[in-house]
PDB file of C-alpha atoms in Angstrom:
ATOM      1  CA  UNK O  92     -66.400  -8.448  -2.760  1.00 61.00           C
ATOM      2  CA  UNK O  93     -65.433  -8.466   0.889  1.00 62.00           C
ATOM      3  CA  UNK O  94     -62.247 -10.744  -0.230  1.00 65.00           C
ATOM      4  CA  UNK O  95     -61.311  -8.495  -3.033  1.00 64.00           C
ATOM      5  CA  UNK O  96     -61.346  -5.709  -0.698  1.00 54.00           C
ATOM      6  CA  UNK O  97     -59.235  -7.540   2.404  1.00 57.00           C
ATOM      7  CA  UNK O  98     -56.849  -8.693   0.123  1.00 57.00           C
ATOM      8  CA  UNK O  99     -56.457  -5.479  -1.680  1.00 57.00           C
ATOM      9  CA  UNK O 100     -55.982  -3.540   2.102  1.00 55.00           C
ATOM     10  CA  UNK O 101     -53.819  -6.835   2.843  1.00 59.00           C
ATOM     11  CA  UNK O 102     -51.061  -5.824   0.279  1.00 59.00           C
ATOM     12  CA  UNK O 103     -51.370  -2.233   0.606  1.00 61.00           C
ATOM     13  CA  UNK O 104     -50.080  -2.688   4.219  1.00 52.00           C
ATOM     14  CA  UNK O 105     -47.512  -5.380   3.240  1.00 51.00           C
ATOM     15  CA  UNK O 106     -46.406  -3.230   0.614  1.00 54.00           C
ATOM     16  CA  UNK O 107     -46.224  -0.356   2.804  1.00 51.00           C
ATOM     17  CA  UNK O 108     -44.677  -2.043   5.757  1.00 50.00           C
ATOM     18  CA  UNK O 109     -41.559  -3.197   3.143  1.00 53.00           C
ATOM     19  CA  UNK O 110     -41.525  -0.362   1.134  1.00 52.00           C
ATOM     20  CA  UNK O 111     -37.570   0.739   0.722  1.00 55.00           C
ATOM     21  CA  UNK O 112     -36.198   3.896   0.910  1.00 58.00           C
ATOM     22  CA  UNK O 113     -33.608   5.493  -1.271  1.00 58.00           C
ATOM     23  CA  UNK O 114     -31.063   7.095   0.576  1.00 64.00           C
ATOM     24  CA  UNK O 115     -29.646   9.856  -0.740  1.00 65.00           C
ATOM     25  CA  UNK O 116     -25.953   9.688  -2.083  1.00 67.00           C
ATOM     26  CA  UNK O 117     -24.197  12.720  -0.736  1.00 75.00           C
ATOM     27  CA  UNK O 118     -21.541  14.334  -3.248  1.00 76.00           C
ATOM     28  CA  UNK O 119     -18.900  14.401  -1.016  1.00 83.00           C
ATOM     29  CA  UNK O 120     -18.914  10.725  -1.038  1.00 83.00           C
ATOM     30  CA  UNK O 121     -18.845  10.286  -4.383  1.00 86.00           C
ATOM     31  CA  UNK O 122     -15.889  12.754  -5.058  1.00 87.00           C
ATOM     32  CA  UNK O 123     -13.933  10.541  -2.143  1.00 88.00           C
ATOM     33  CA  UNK O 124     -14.543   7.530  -4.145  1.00 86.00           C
ATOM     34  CA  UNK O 125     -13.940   9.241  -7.064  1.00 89.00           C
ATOM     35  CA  UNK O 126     -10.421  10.006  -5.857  1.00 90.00           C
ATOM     36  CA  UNK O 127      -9.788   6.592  -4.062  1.00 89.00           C
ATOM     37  CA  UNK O 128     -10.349   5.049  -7.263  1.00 89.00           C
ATOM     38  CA  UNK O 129      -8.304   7.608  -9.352  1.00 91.00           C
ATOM     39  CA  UNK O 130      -5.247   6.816  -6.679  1.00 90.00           C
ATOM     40  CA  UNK O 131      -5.868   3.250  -6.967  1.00 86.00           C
ATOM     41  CA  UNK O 132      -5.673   3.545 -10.941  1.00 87.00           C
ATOM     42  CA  UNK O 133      -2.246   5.728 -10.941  1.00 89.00           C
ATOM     43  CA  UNK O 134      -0.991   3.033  -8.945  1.00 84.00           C
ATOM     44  CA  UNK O 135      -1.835   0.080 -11.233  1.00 82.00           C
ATOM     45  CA  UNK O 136      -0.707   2.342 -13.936  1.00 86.00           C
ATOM     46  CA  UNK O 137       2.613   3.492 -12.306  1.00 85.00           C
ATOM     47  CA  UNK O 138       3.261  -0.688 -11.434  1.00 81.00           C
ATOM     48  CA  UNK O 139       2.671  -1.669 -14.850  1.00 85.00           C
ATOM     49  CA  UNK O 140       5.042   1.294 -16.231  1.00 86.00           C
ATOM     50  CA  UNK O 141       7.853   0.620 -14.249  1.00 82.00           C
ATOM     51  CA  UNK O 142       7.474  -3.436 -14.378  1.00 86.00           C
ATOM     52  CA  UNK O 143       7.326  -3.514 -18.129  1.00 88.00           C
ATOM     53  CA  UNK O 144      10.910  -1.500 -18.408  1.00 87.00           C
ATOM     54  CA  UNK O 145      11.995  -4.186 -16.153  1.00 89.00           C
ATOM     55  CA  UNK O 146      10.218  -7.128 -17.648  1.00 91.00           C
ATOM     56  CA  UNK O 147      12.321  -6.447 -21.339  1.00 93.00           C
ATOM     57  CA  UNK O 148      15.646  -5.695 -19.666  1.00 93.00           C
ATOM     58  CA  UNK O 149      15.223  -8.834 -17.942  1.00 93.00           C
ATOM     59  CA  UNK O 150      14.631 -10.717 -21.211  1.00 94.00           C
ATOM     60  CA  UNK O 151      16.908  -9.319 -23.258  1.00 96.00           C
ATOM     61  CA  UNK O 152      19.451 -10.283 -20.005  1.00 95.00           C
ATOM     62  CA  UNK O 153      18.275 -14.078 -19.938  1.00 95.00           C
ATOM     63  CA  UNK O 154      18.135 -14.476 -23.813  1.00 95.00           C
ATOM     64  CA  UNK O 155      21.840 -12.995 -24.183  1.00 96.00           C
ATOM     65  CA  UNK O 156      23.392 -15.012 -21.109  1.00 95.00           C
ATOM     66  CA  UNK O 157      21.587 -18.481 -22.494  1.00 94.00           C
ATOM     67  CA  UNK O 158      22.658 -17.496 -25.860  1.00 95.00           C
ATOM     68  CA  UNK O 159      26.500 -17.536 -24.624  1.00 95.00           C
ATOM     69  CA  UNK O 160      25.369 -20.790 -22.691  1.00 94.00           C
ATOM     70  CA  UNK O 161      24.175 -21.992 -26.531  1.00 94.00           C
ATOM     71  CA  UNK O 162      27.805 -20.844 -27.892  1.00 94.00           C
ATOM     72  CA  UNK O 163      29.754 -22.257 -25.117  1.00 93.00           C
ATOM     73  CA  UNK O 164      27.836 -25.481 -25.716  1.00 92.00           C
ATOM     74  CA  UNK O 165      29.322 -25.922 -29.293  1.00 92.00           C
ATOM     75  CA  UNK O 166      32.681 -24.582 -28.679  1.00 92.00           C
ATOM     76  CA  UNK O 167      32.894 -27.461 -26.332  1.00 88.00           C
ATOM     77  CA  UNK O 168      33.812 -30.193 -29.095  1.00 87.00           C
ATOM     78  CA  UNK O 169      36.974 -27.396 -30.512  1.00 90.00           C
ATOM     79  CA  UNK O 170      38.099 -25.429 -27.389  1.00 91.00           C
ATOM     80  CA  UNK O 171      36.951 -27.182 -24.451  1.00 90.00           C
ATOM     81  CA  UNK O 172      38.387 -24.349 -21.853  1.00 92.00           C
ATOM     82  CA  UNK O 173      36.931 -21.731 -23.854  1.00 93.00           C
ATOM     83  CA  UNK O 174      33.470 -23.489 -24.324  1.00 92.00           C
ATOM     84  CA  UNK O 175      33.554 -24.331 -20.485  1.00 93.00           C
ATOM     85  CA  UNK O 176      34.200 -21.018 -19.524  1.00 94.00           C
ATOM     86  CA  UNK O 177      31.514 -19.537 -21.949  1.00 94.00           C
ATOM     87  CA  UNK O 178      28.730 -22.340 -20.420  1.00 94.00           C
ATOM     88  CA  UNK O 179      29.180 -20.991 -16.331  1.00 94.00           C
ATOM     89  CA  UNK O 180      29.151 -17.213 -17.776  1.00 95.00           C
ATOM     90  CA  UNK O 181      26.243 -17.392 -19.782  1.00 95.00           C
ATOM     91  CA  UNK O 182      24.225 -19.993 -17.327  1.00 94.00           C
ATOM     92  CA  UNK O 183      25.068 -17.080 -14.666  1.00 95.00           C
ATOM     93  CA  UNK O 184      24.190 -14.380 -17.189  1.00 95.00           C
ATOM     94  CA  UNK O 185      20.851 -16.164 -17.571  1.00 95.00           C
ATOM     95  CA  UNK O 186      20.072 -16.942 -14.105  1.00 95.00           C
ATOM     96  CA  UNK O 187      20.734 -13.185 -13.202  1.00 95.00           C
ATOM     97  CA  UNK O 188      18.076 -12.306 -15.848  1.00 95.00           C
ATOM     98  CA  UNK O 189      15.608 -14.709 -14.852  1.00 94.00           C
ATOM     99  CA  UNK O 190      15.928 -12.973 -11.320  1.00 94.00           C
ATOM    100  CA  UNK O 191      15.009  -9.737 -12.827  1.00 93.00           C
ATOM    101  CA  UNK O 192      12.213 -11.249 -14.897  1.00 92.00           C
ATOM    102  CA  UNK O 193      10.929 -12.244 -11.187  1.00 91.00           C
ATOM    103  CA  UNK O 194      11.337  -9.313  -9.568  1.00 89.00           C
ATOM    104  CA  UNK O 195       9.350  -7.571 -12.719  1.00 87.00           C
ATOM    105  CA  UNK O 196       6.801 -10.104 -12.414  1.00 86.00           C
ATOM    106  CA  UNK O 197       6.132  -9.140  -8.404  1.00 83.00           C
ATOM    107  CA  UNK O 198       5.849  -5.632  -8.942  1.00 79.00           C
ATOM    108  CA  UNK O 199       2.916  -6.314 -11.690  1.00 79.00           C
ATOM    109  CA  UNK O 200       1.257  -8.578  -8.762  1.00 71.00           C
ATOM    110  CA  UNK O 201      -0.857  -6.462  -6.498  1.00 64.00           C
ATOM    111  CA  UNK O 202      -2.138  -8.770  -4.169  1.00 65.00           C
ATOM    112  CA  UNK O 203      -5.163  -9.577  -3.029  1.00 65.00           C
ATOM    113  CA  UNK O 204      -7.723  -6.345  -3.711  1.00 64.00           C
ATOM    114  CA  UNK O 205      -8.532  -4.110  -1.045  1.00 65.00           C
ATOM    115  CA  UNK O 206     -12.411  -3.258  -0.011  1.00 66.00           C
ATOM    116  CA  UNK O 207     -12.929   0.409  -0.449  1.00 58.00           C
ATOM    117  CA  UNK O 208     -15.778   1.931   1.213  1.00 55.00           C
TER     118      UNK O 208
END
């Protein structure tokens, strides 16, 4: 009985001694994460609006200058000036869309994420 008893007082005091308390959440924390995380959302939102505009302009760029390239390639055997010239303006053409493709691409990529507290 003695045992029962020692070990029953034995993890009432461990239990007391790491017993956690809840600390209380004030509200004006929450509404300033609330926000932080509202501002961080329009921003992934606004990136994503603006990139995508970008991101088709530079496809439809690259698919028309590598279609020209494709065109200049088979004019090549008939009119070899005109099927040279077509080949450097449409491999430019293409290139310069590419580079906008990229440039969409980097405004989509955030980075690393940022700790909010």
């Amino acid at each position: 009985m003695k045992r029962i008893l020692f070990l029953w007082l034995f993890l009432g005091l461990v239990n007391f001694a790491n017993g956690q308390t809840a600390t209380p959440i004030t509200q004006d924390s929450l509404q300033r994460s609330i926000m932080v995380l509202e501002k961080r959302v329009f921003e992934i939102e606004n990136n994503l609006y603006s990139s995508q505009k970008q991101l088709k302009n530079g496809i439809l760029i690259a698919t028309l200058g590598y279609t020209v390239t494709i065109i200049g390639g088979q004019l090549l055997g008939t009119r070899p000036a005109l099927g040279e010239t077509l080949l450097y303006v449409g491999g430019g053409i293409g290139i310069t869309g590419t580079v906008v493709l990229v440039r969409g691409f980097n405004k989509i990529s955030l980075g690393p994420p940022k700790k909010v507290y």
